Amino acid sequence: MKKPAVSVVGLGFVGLSLAVLNAKKGFDTCAIEKNVNKLKKISSGVPGFYEPLLKNELQNAIKANKIHFTSDLREILKTDITFLTVGTPSSKDGKIDLAQLKSVTTDLAKVLKEKKRKHLIVIKSTVIPGTTENIVSKIFAHLKNIVVVTNPEFLREGNAIKDLLEPHLIVIGEYNKKDGDLLERYYKNFYKKLPAVLRTNRTTAELIKYANNAFLATKISFINSVANICQKIPGSDVDTVAYAIGKDSRIGPLFLKAGPGFGGSCLSKDLSALIKFTKKFKDSVFLFEAVKKINQAQPLKILKLMEQMKLFGNRKTVAILGLAFKKDTDDIREAVSVKLVEHLIRKNLMIKVHDPMAINNFKSIFGDRISYHNSIADCLKNADCCVLLTEWDQYKKIKPHDFKLNMRTPNIIDARRILNPKKFLHLNFKAIGLGR
Ligand code: UGA
């Protein structure tokens, strides 16, 4: 069976990962991005952001001559399937901003007037239920060769390549069976063994993505609420509680890691969009609002611990280990680090930071208001408190001795629960969800 030619519009972490893996799987791939500076970088083999395995896969795809990069939307005419992976950010009031999606689909509709064969448009961007039905398909309604399906993705940053190669489920939202068959056929071509596929209508597919992210966010806010109780009860530990309840198969062990609150560009954005969207159905919105509020308040727990350590008032120095919103990414969007540093600057503390990947992104926000360090030891030097904020593997290896040797006063706050508290009994060690 001849493989269809594929185009991907919008080269963020989802679009670029998808494009290079299509090339890897032997599909002729056209990767389209309107930001020409970004495009230039990518076409020279540099993704422009850190995502494990991506740079390598990008360079392989370029070498194999299976991918080409352009900012010209007309190139989709040479392809059979177009994946739309443009951003759907939050607008100021939390509502989803569909401007990019509307503009790109309007432009695509103009280009696709010339298409004589069938063309499949796949909406991968996260969009509020009803968007494909009521907005996107109306834009293509006058073009009889165009088929629009919804196909939400569940990739995690830091795991994008692996998640794409081994998805837990492929959700296909279709107008009718024939439309969905087109996308399923493509996936049969992509995977040696087709993963589980769920076929549904387009609006349900869109809602599945929001329900998925909202549930993950709920699990995190739930365990953070338990963590906050633990902090008030001497001797209790949220990690033990999470382990025990995670053993109950009705609950499951994942996404029960207490911490400083969830960050990243997806969970908060999708939660806010869902809240705005469900406001009209009054009764279902309370839970989502609570999840969001708990998350907004969670970074303040770190300030509370710092207050107990008497760090405010006389120009003390704080070392922050970890700036990225989670490990294996350089992304600091909605990261707790940004919120925390803003608070600490207002409190007049000296701030030193370390992160294996996210320093440059952090510099673009905080400039010379704080100091940046390439080694953990440098960052800890003469600090009065160390806050562990991202669960990078290298931080898990830090020993009590490293803190003692380098810091002025070894006050430690493990906001990610990556260190074993029992090993730190002789230091002033505090952690989220640990009653002392
Ligand atoms: C999330 C979803 O997990 C993906 O399935 C989805 O495709 C993606 O959003 C998206 O909509 O594009 P991502 O934002 O990459 O993926 O990050 P997560 O792994 O979900 O982590 C989000 C935040 O929650 C991080 O700050 C992480 O540290 C935190 N977290 C996660 C916890 O605090 N505790 C946990 O137990 C798990």
Tab-separated table of C-alpha atoms and ligand atoms in Angstrom:
chain	number	residue	atom	x	y	z
A	1	MET	CA	0.000	0.000	0.000
A	2	LYS	CA	1.468	3.394	-0.982
A	3	LYS	CA	1.932	5.624	1.998
A	4	PRO	CA	0.013	8.923	1.892
A	5	ALA	CA	2.016	12.163	1.923
A	6	VAL	CA	1.581	14.034	5.167
A	7	SER	CA	1.696	17.708	6.098
A	8	VAL	CA	1.852	19.124	9.612
A	9	VAL	CA	0.946	22.752	10.272
A	10	GLY	CA	2.404	24.359	13.430
A	11	LEU	CA	5.783	23.128	14.692
A	12	GLY	CA	5.535	23.267	18.484
A	13	PHE	CA	6.508	20.197	20.495
A	14	VAL	CA	3.489	18.217	19.259
A	15	GLY	CA	3.721	19.235	15.589
A	16	LEU	CA	7.474	18.834	15.277
A	17	SER	CA	7.500	15.459	17.048
A	18	LEU	CA	4.677	14.268	14.804
A	19	ALA	CA	6.398	15.520	11.650
A	20	VAL	CA	9.768	13.881	12.344
A	21	LEU	CA	8.168	10.571	13.297
A	22	ASN	CA	6.092	10.555	10.117
A	23	ALA	CA	9.350	10.983	8.219
A	24	LYS	CA	10.935	8.200	10.295
A	25	LYS	CA	8.037	5.894	9.416
A	26	GLY	CA	8.615	6.562	5.708
A	27	PHE	CA	5.852	9.070	4.966
A	28	ASP	CA	6.862	11.989	2.733
A	29	THR	CA	6.393	14.796	5.197
A	30	CYS	CA	5.917	18.498	4.727
A	31	ALA	CA	6.425	20.487	7.939
A	32	ILE	CA	4.836	23.937	7.826
A	33	GLU	CA	5.528	26.809	10.200
A	34	LYS	CA	4.767	30.483	9.612
A	35	ASN	CA	7.447	31.833	11.983
A	36	VAL	CA	10.389	31.962	9.563
A	37	ASN	CA	13.095	32.316	12.207
A	38	LYS	CA	11.817	29.231	13.988
A	39	LEU	CA	11.550	27.420	10.652
A	40	LYS	CA	15.132	28.281	9.702
A	41	LYS	CA	16.442	26.859	12.974
A	42	ILE	CA	14.354	23.701	12.707
A	43	SER	CA	15.348	23.054	9.101
A	44	SER	CA	19.004	23.247	10.148
A	45	GLY	CA	18.346	20.417	12.627
A	46	VAL	CA	17.813	22.446	15.817
A	47	PRO	CA	14.324	22.136	17.430
A	48	GLY	CA	14.711	25.400	19.412
A	49	PHE	CA	13.486	23.755	22.638
A	50	TYR	CA	14.564	20.728	24.632
A	51	GLU	CA	12.643	17.518	24.154
A	52	PRO	CA	14.472	14.204	24.712
A	53	LEU	CA	15.232	12.280	21.467
A	54	LEU	CA	13.693	14.990	19.276
A	55	LYS	CA	16.888	16.605	17.992
A	56	ASN	CA	18.241	13.243	16.969
A	57	GLU	CA	15.037	12.234	15.186
A	58	LEU	CA	14.892	15.627	13.446
A	59	GLN	CA	18.448	15.291	12.156
A	60	ASN	CA	17.778	11.708	11.008
A	61	ALA	CA	14.669	12.832	9.123
A	62	ILE	CA	16.630	15.612	7.402
A	63	LYS	CA	19.460	13.226	6.471
A	64	ALA	CA	16.985	10.665	5.092
A	65	ASN	CA	15.472	13.407	2.946
A	66	LYS	CA	11.963	12.428	4.041
A	67	ILE	CA	10.978	15.813	5.436
A	68	HIS	CA	10.862	19.285	3.997
A	69	PHE	CA	10.190	22.551	5.747
A	70	THR	CA	8.265	25.505	4.448
A	71	SER	CA	6.164	28.451	5.514
A	72	ASP	CA	4.045	28.183	2.371
A	73	LEU	CA	0.624	26.644	3.083
A	74	ARG	CA	0.177	25.862	-0.629
A	75	GLU	CA	2.585	22.947	-0.159
A	76	ILE	CA	-0.246	20.976	1.446
A	77	LEU	CA	-1.588	20.474	-2.063
A	78	LYS	CA	1.184	17.917	-2.580
A	79	THR	CA	-0.015	15.929	0.432
A	80	ASP	CA	-3.047	13.781	1.312
A	81	ILE	CA	-3.391	14.367	5.040
A	82	THR	CA	-2.869	17.588	6.989
A	83	PHE	CA	-2.446	17.538	10.765
A	84	LEU	CA	-3.250	20.856	12.434
A	85	THR	CA	-1.113	21.356	15.521
A	86	VAL	CA	-1.334	25.114	15.958
A	87	GLY	CA	-1.545	26.607	19.453
A	88	THR	CA	-4.861	27.202	21.209
A	89	PRO	CA	-3.683	29.384	24.119
A	90	SER	CA	-5.758	30.954	26.871
A	91	SER	CA	-7.063	34.443	26.319
A	92	LYS	CA	-6.832	36.861	29.264
A	93	ASP	CA	-10.119	35.687	30.800
A	94	GLY	CA	-9.106	32.003	30.579
A	95	LYS	CA	-11.302	31.294	27.545
A	96	ILE	CA	-9.704	29.345	24.700
A	97	ASP	CA	-8.238	31.564	21.984
A	98	LEU	CA	-9.059	30.003	18.616
A	99	ALA	CA	-7.572	32.830	16.515
A	100	GLN	CA	-4.667	30.757	15.115
A	101	LEU	CA	-6.896	27.809	14.301
A	102	LYS	CA	-9.501	29.984	12.588
A	103	SER	CA	-6.906	31.857	10.581
A	104	VAL	CA	-5.044	28.742	9.428
A	105	THR	CA	-8.227	26.863	8.486
A	106	THR	CA	-9.509	29.878	6.543
A	107	ASP	CA	-6.212	30.010	4.620
A	108	LEU	CA	-6.245	26.249	4.078
A	109	ALA	CA	-9.772	26.403	2.683
A	110	LYS	CA	-8.561	28.930	0.085
A	111	VAL	CA	-5.645	26.705	-0.919
A	112	LEU	CA	-7.711	23.499	-0.953
A	113	LYS	CA	-10.160	24.906	-3.524
A	114	GLU	CA	-7.673	23.607	-6.085
A	115	LYS	CA	-7.599	20.095	-4.667
A	116	LYS	CA	-9.186	17.540	-6.981
A	117	ARG	CA	-8.607	14.463	-4.792
A	118	LYS	CA	-9.809	13.780	-1.250
A	119	HIS	CA	-7.915	15.596	1.483
A	120	LEU	CA	-8.060	14.709	5.139
A	121	ILE	CA	-7.759	17.487	7.719
A	122	VAL	CA	-6.961	16.222	11.217
A	123	ILE	CA	-7.521	18.561	14.157
A	124	LYS	CA	-4.863	17.696	16.755
A	125	SER	CA	-4.919	21.032	18.570
A	126	THR	CA	-6.863	20.954	21.834
A	127	VAL	CA	-10.206	22.637	21.145
A	128	ILE	CA	-13.333	23.137	23.207
A	129	PRO	CA	-16.232	20.727	22.395
A	130	GLY	CA	-18.150	21.795	19.322
A	131	THR	CA	-15.244	23.633	17.664
A	132	THR	CA	-14.765	21.176	14.783
A	133	GLU	CA	-18.498	20.785	14.238
A	134	ASN	CA	-19.513	24.432	14.519
A	135	ILE	CA	-16.441	26.343	13.352
A	136	VAL	CA	-13.861	24.302	11.436
A	137	SER	CA	-16.129	22.141	9.296
A	138	LYS	CA	-18.210	25.199	8.375
A	139	ILE	CA	-15.066	26.823	6.970
A	140	PHE	CA	-14.613	23.802	4.657
A	141	ALA	CA	-18.327	23.164	4.051
A	142	HIS	CA	-18.261	24.364	0.419
A	143	LEU	CA	-15.365	22.023	-0.486
A	144	LYS	CA	-16.700	18.548	-1.165
A	145	ASN	CA	-13.318	16.780	-1.239
A	146	ILE	CA	-12.370	17.870	2.240
A	147	VAL	CA	-12.884	15.617	5.244
A	148	VAL	CA	-12.393	16.955	8.784
A	149	VAL	CA	-11.757	14.631	11.733
A	150	THR	CA	-10.775	15.328	15.341
A	151	ASN	CA	-7.873	13.398	16.798
A	152	PRO	CA	-6.757	14.759	20.189
A	153	GLU	CA	-3.283	13.888	21.416
A	154	PHE	CA	-2.158	12.908	24.887
A	155	LEU	CA	1.595	13.490	24.570
A	156	ARG	CA	3.515	14.621	27.594
A	157	GLU	CA	6.338	17.113	27.232
A	158	GLY	CA	9.563	15.321	27.989
A	159	ASN	CA	8.051	12.078	26.611
A	160	ALA	CA	6.655	13.258	23.300
A	161	ILE	CA	8.550	10.840	21.045
A	162	LYS	CA	7.894	7.788	23.210
A	163	ASP	CA	4.235	8.701	23.706
A	164	LEU	CA	3.759	9.112	19.961
A	165	LEU	CA	5.321	5.733	19.264
A	166	GLU	CA	3.320	3.990	21.994
A	167	PRO	CA	0.041	5.798	22.611
A	168	HIS	CA	-2.336	4.271	25.160
A	169	LEU	CA	-5.268	5.081	22.872
A	170	ILE	CA	-5.995	6.745	19.563
A	171	VAL	CA	-9.220	8.737	19.672
A	172	ILE	CA	-10.825	9.387	16.303
A	173	GLY	CA	-13.703	11.861	16.228
A	174	GLU	CA	-15.580	11.490	12.939
A	175	TYR	CA	-18.620	12.894	11.167
A	176	ASN	CA	-19.306	9.493	9.585
A	177	LYS	CA	-17.646	6.063	9.400
A	178	LYS	CA	-16.020	6.666	6.011
A	179	ASP	CA	-14.214	9.750	7.356
A	180	GLY	CA	-12.890	7.929	10.408
A	181	ASP	CA	-11.777	4.969	8.260
A	182	LEU	CA	-9.457	7.313	6.347
A	183	LEU	CA	-7.588	8.250	9.525
A	184	GLU	CA	-7.598	4.705	10.903
A	185	ARG	CA	-6.067	3.502	7.619
A	186	TYR	CA	-3.268	6.052	8.030
A	187	TYR	CA	-2.596	4.806	11.563
A	188	LYS	CA	-2.503	1.187	10.322
A	189	ASN	CA	0.246	2.360	8.017
A	190	PHE	CA	2.068	4.228	10.797
A	191	TYR	CA	2.095	1.517	13.466
A	192	LYS	CA	3.288	-2.058	12.928
A	193	LYS	CA	0.694	-3.080	15.474
A	194	LEU	CA	-2.257	-0.707	15.659
A	195	PRO	CA	-2.751	0.597	19.236
A	196	ALA	CA	-6.235	0.667	20.780
A	197	VAL	CA	-8.524	2.926	18.751
A	198	LEU	CA	-11.709	4.605	19.931
A	199	ARG	CA	-14.104	5.857	17.257
A	200	THR	CA	-16.625	8.473	18.311
A	201	ASN	CA	-18.133	11.718	17.095
A	202	ARG	CA	-16.047	14.872	16.851
A	203	THR	CA	-17.522	16.691	19.841
A	204	THR	CA	-17.064	13.729	22.185
A	205	ALA	CA	-13.458	13.388	20.995
A	206	GLU	CA	-12.860	17.037	21.870
A	207	LEU	CA	-14.397	16.589	25.320
A	208	ILE	CA	-12.291	13.469	25.989
A	209	LYS	CA	-9.130	15.592	25.818
A	210	TYR	CA	-10.462	18.096	28.373
A	211	ALA	CA	-11.800	15.370	30.653
A	212	ASN	CA	-8.409	13.642	30.500
A	213	ASN	CA	-6.410	16.717	31.484
A	214	ALA	CA	-8.990	17.838	34.059
A	215	PHE	CA	-8.865	14.428	35.719
A	216	LEU	CA	-5.064	14.493	35.884
A	217	ALA	CA	-5.222	17.987	37.393
A	218	THR	CA	-7.845	16.781	39.880
A	219	LYS	CA	-5.640	13.907	41.023
A	220	ILE	CA	-2.762	16.330	41.647
A	221	SER	CA	-4.881	18.868	43.531
A	222	PHE	CA	-6.408	16.017	45.516
A	223	ILE	CA	-3.053	14.660	46.673
A	224	ASN	CA	-1.787	18.189	47.339
A	225	SER	CA	-4.805	18.730	49.596
A	226	VAL	CA	-3.889	15.553	51.472
A	227	ALA	CA	-0.277	16.800	51.614
A	228	ASN	CA	-1.424	20.012	53.232
A	229	ILE	CA	-3.271	18.011	55.906
A	230	CYS	CA	-0.144	15.901	56.496
A	231	GLN	CA	1.889	19.026	57.087
A	232	LYS	CA	-0.383	19.832	60.022
A	233	ILE	CA	-0.171	16.344	61.582
A	234	PRO	CA	3.214	15.527	63.130
A	235	GLY	CA	4.532	12.154	61.996
A	236	SER	CA	2.373	11.835	58.878
A	237	ASP	CA	3.732	11.582	55.359
A	238	VAL	CA	1.785	12.089	52.123
A	239	ASP	CA	4.125	9.789	50.162
A	240	THR	CA	3.070	6.840	52.307
A	241	VAL	CA	-0.602	7.795	51.952
A	242	ALA	CA	-0.219	8.088	48.154
A	243	TYR	CA	1.543	4.727	47.969
A	244	ALA	CA	-1.218	3.023	49.928
A	245	ILE	CA	-4.186	4.506	48.088
A	246	GLY	CA	-2.408	3.988	44.760
A	247	LYS	CA	-2.401	0.243	45.451
A	248	ASP	CA	-6.193	0.309	45.212
A	249	SER	CA	-6.753	-0.437	41.535
A	250	ARG	CA	-9.798	1.852	41.545
A	251	ILE	CA	-7.443	4.740	42.293
A	252	GLY	CA	-4.115	3.768	40.662
A	253	PRO	CA	-0.607	4.960	41.571
A	254	LEU	CA	0.053	7.615	38.925
A	255	PHE	CA	-0.369	11.376	39.281
A	256	LEU	CA	-0.432	11.124	43.057
A	257	LYS	CA	2.902	12.819	43.634
A	258	ALA	CA	2.389	15.728	45.969
A	259	GLY	CA	4.381	18.843	45.190
A	260	PRO	CA	4.325	22.558	44.544
A	261	GLY	CA	1.312	22.324	42.204
A	262	PHE	CA	1.077	21.475	38.517
A	263	GLY	CA	2.642	23.744	35.938
A	264	GLY	CA	3.081	23.672	32.186
A	265	SER	CA	1.132	25.081	29.326
A	266	CYS	CA	-1.570	22.405	29.227
A	267	LEU	CA	-3.258	21.472	32.501
A	268	SER	CA	-3.890	25.054	33.688
A	269	LYS	CA	-4.898	26.285	30.246
A	270	ASP	CA	-7.295	23.418	29.633
A	271	LEU	CA	-8.765	23.674	33.112
A	272	SER	CA	-9.432	27.393	32.652
A	273	ALA	CA	-10.972	26.820	29.219
A	274	LEU	CA	-13.183	24.048	30.639
A	275	ILE	CA	-14.314	26.297	33.498
A	276	LYS	CA	-15.252	29.070	31.059
A	277	PHE	CA	-16.987	26.578	28.789
A	278	THR	CA	-18.965	24.830	31.530
A	279	LYS	CA	-20.047	28.027	33.330
A	280	LYS	CA	-23.288	27.814	31.411
A	281	PHE	CA	-23.993	24.337	32.836
A	282	LYS	CA	-23.639	25.713	36.389
A	283	ASP	CA	-23.609	22.431	38.384
A	284	SER	CA	-20.471	20.873	36.897
A	285	VAL	CA	-18.092	23.775	37.314
A	286	PHE	CA	-17.413	23.699	41.097
A	287	LEU	CA	-15.003	20.812	40.996
A	288	PHE	CA	-12.837	22.334	38.262
A	289	GLU	CA	-12.765	25.683	40.044
A	290	ALA	CA	-11.661	24.012	43.267
A	291	VAL	CA	-8.901	22.103	41.462
A	292	LYS	CA	-7.629	25.364	39.986
A	293	LYS	CA	-7.786	27.279	43.294
A	294	ILE	CA	-5.956	24.529	45.181
A	295	ASN	CA	-3.255	24.627	42.545
A	296	GLN	CA	-2.913	28.403	42.672
A	297	ALA	CA	-2.506	28.282	46.446
A	298	GLN	CA	0.013	25.417	46.506
A	299	PRO	CA	3.212	27.447	45.824
A	300	LEU	CA	2.345	29.552	48.880
A	301	LYS	CA	2.971	26.469	51.031
A	302	ILE	CA	6.654	26.836	50.170
A	303	LEU	CA	6.597	30.447	51.386
A	304	LYS	CA	4.957	29.268	54.591
A	305	LEU	CA	7.781	26.771	55.183
A	306	MET	CA	10.319	29.514	54.495
A	307	GLU	CA	8.578	31.723	56.995
A	308	GLN	CA	8.872	28.963	59.612
A	309	MET	CA	12.600	28.935	58.838
A	310	LYS	CA	12.672	32.688	59.576
A	311	LEU	CA	14.100	33.529	56.184
A	312	PHE	CA	12.268	36.756	55.574
A	313	GLY	CA	13.424	40.160	56.701
A	314	ASN	CA	17.199	40.315	56.577
A	315	ARG	CA	18.416	39.787	53.032
A	316	LYS	CA	18.924	36.030	53.239
A	317	THR	CA	19.997	33.987	50.200
A	318	VAL	CA	17.831	31.301	48.657
A	319	ALA	CA	19.094	28.662	46.215
A	320	ILE	CA	16.480	27.211	43.902
A	321	LEU	CA	17.240	23.884	42.275
A	322	GLY	CA	14.966	23.322	39.278
A	323	LEU	CA	13.123	25.866	37.172
A	324	ALA	CA	11.420	23.766	34.468
A	325	PHE	CA	7.780	22.879	35.187
A	326	LYS	CA	8.877	19.242	35.340
A	327	LYS	CA	12.006	17.264	34.522
A	328	ASP	CA	13.168	16.538	30.958
A	329	THR	CA	11.970	19.826	29.503
A	330	ASP	CA	13.235	23.413	29.363
A	331	ASP	CA	9.669	24.728	29.443
A	332	ILE	CA	8.896	27.249	32.194
A	333	ARG	CA	5.398	28.171	31.079
A	334	GLU	CA	3.112	28.285	34.145
A	335	ALA	CA	6.042	26.919	36.155
A	336	VAL	CA	5.914	27.286	39.932
A	337	SER	CA	9.504	28.578	39.784
A	338	VAL	CA	8.366	31.776	38.064
A	339	LYS	CA	5.625	32.464	40.622
A	340	LEU	CA	7.910	31.645	43.555
A	341	VAL	CA	10.787	33.832	42.371
A	342	GLU	CA	8.385	36.750	41.834
A	343	HIS	CA	7.276	36.375	45.477
A	344	LEU	CA	10.842	36.054	46.758
A	345	ILE	CA	12.035	39.136	44.878
A	346	ARG	CA	9.227	41.101	46.544
A	347	LYS	CA	10.440	39.735	49.907
A	348	ASN	CA	13.871	41.182	49.138
A	349	LEU	CA	15.750	37.880	49.205
A	350	MET	CA	18.898	37.169	47.168
A	351	ILE	CA	18.068	34.449	44.692
A	352	LYS	CA	20.406	31.917	43.086
A	353	VAL	CA	19.062	29.398	40.587
A	354	HIS	CA	20.154	26.212	38.843
A	355	ASP	CA	18.502	24.068	36.189
A	356	PRO	CA	20.114	21.692	33.673
A	357	MET	CA	18.001	22.986	30.776
A	358	ALA	CA	15.777	25.951	31.577
A	359	ILE	CA	18.273	28.697	32.588
A	360	ASN	CA	18.065	30.592	29.290
A	361	ASN	CA	14.283	30.701	29.334
A	362	PHE	CA	14.393	31.925	32.932
A	363	LYS	CA	16.915	34.630	32.072
A	364	SER	CA	14.521	36.049	29.501
A	365	ILE	CA	12.052	36.773	32.347
A	366	PHE	CA	14.264	37.687	35.297
A	367	GLY	CA	17.409	39.071	33.614
A	368	ASP	CA	19.970	40.274	36.184
A	369	ARG	CA	17.533	40.392	39.111
A	370	ILE	CA	18.745	36.952	40.201
A	371	SER	CA	21.947	34.924	39.686
A	372	TYR	CA	22.285	31.832	37.494
A	373	HIS	CA	24.598	28.881	38.209
A	374	ASN	CA	25.836	26.018	36.089
A	375	SER	CA	26.694	23.736	38.964
A	376	ILE	CA	24.610	22.638	41.933
A	377	ALA	CA	27.491	23.323	44.329
A	378	ASP	CA	27.867	26.912	43.027
A	379	CYS	CA	24.170	27.494	43.449
A	380	LEU	CA	24.197	26.200	47.032
A	381	LYS	CA	27.279	28.205	48.052
A	382	ASN	CA	26.500	30.465	51.023
A	383	ALA	CA	22.751	29.980	50.703
A	384	ASP	CA	20.518	30.108	53.768
A	385	CYS	CA	17.856	27.920	52.228
A	386	CYS	CA	17.614	25.517	49.298
A	387	VAL	CA	14.281	24.856	47.586
A	388	LEU	CA	14.099	21.754	45.378
A	389	LEU	CA	11.522	22.646	42.792
A	390	THR	CA	11.926	20.245	39.834
A	391	GLU	CA	12.425	16.483	40.106
A	392	TRP	CA	15.521	16.281	37.836
A	393	ASP	CA	17.303	12.941	38.352
A	394	GLN	CA	20.586	14.634	39.284
A	395	TYR	CA	18.963	16.345	42.289
A	396	LYS	CA	17.895	12.960	43.677
A	397	LYS	CA	21.583	12.144	44.196
A	398	ILE	CA	22.363	15.159	46.403
A	399	LYS	CA	23.628	14.052	49.813
A	400	PRO	CA	23.133	15.789	53.207
A	401	HIS	CA	26.872	16.428	53.131
A	402	ASP	CA	26.564	18.482	49.877
A	403	PHE	CA	24.131	20.870	51.535
A	404	LYS	CA	26.165	21.094	54.729
A	405	LEU	CA	29.425	21.683	52.949
A	406	ASN	CA	28.214	24.457	50.668
A	407	MET	CA	25.399	26.307	52.377
A	408	ARG	CA	25.703	28.999	55.035
A	409	THR	CA	22.744	27.468	56.897
A	410	PRO	CA	21.467	24.115	55.607
A	411	ASN	CA	17.721	24.796	55.566
A	412	ILE	CA	16.208	22.539	52.921
A	413	ILE	CA	12.727	22.489	51.446
A	414	ASP	CA	12.009	19.466	49.281
A	415	ALA	CA	8.965	20.659	47.338
A	416	ARG	CA	9.055	17.571	45.084
A	417	ARG	CA	9.620	14.853	47.666
A	418	ILE	CA	12.678	13.475	45.905
A	419	LEU	CA	14.955	13.145	48.947
A	420	ASN	CA	14.598	10.594	51.712
A	421	PRO	CA	13.684	12.605	54.842
A	422	LYS	CA	15.179	9.944	57.123
A	423	LYS	CA	18.655	10.781	55.788
A	424	PHE	CA	18.220	14.455	56.652
A	425	LEU	CA	17.138	14.209	60.286
A	426	HIS	CA	20.140	16.225	61.495
A	427	LEU	CA	19.491	19.124	59.093
A	428	ASN	CA	16.625	21.596	59.067
A	429	PHE	CA	14.743	19.631	56.425
A	430	LYS	CA	11.157	20.384	55.501
A	431	ALA	CA	9.091	18.897	52.703
A	432	ILE	CA	5.676	19.228	51.147
A	433	GLY	CA	3.317	16.801	52.831
A	434	LEU	CA	5.631	15.846	55.655
A	435	GLY	CA	4.374	16.453	59.184
A	436	ARG	CA	7.307	17.290	61.441
B	1	UGA	C1	-0.245	17.057	30.029
B	1	UGA	C2	-0.906	15.678	29.966
B	1	UGA	O1	-0.258	14.802	30.902
B	1	UGA	C3	-0.783	15.090	28.554
B	1	UGA	O2	-1.491	13.862	28.491
B	1	UGA	C4	-1.392	16.076	27.573
B	1	UGA	O3	-1.272	15.606	26.233
B	1	UGA	C5	-0.657	17.404	27.680
B	1	UGA	O4	-0.794	17.912	29.028
B	1	UGA	C6	-1.300	18.378	26.715
B	1	UGA	O5	-2.469	18.699	26.891
B	1	UGA	O6	-0.660	18.709	25.692
B	1	UGA	P1	2.301	17.888	30.281
B	1	UGA	O7	1.756	19.259	30.371
B	1	UGA	O8	3.443	17.630	29.373
B	1	UGA	O9	1.158	16.853	29.803
B	1	UGA	O10	2.757	17.474	31.738
B	1	UGA	P2	2.311	16.434	32.858
B	1	UGA	O11	3.224	15.279	32.838
B	1	UGA	O12	0.852	16.177	32.809
B	1	UGA	O13	2.647	17.289	34.182
B	1	UGA	C7	1.959	18.495	34.448
B	1	UGA	C8	2.376	19.057	35.789
B	1	UGA	O14	1.872	18.256	36.853
B	1	UGA	C9	3.893	19.130	36.021
B	1	UGA	O15	4.205	20.334	36.642
B	1	UGA	C10	4.159	17.948	36.928
B	1	UGA	O16	5.317	18.106	37.704
B	1	UGA	C11	2.907	17.960	37.787
B	1	UGA	N1	2.619	16.664	38.428
B	1	UGA	C12	2.408	15.556	37.681
B	1	UGA	C13	2.545	16.584	39.818
B	1	UGA	O17	2.720	17.601	40.530
B	1	UGA	N2	2.265	15.402	40.416
B	1	UGA	C14	2.055	14.267	39.681
B	1	UGA	O18	1.795	13.203	40.298
B	1	UGA	C15	2.129	14.350	38.289
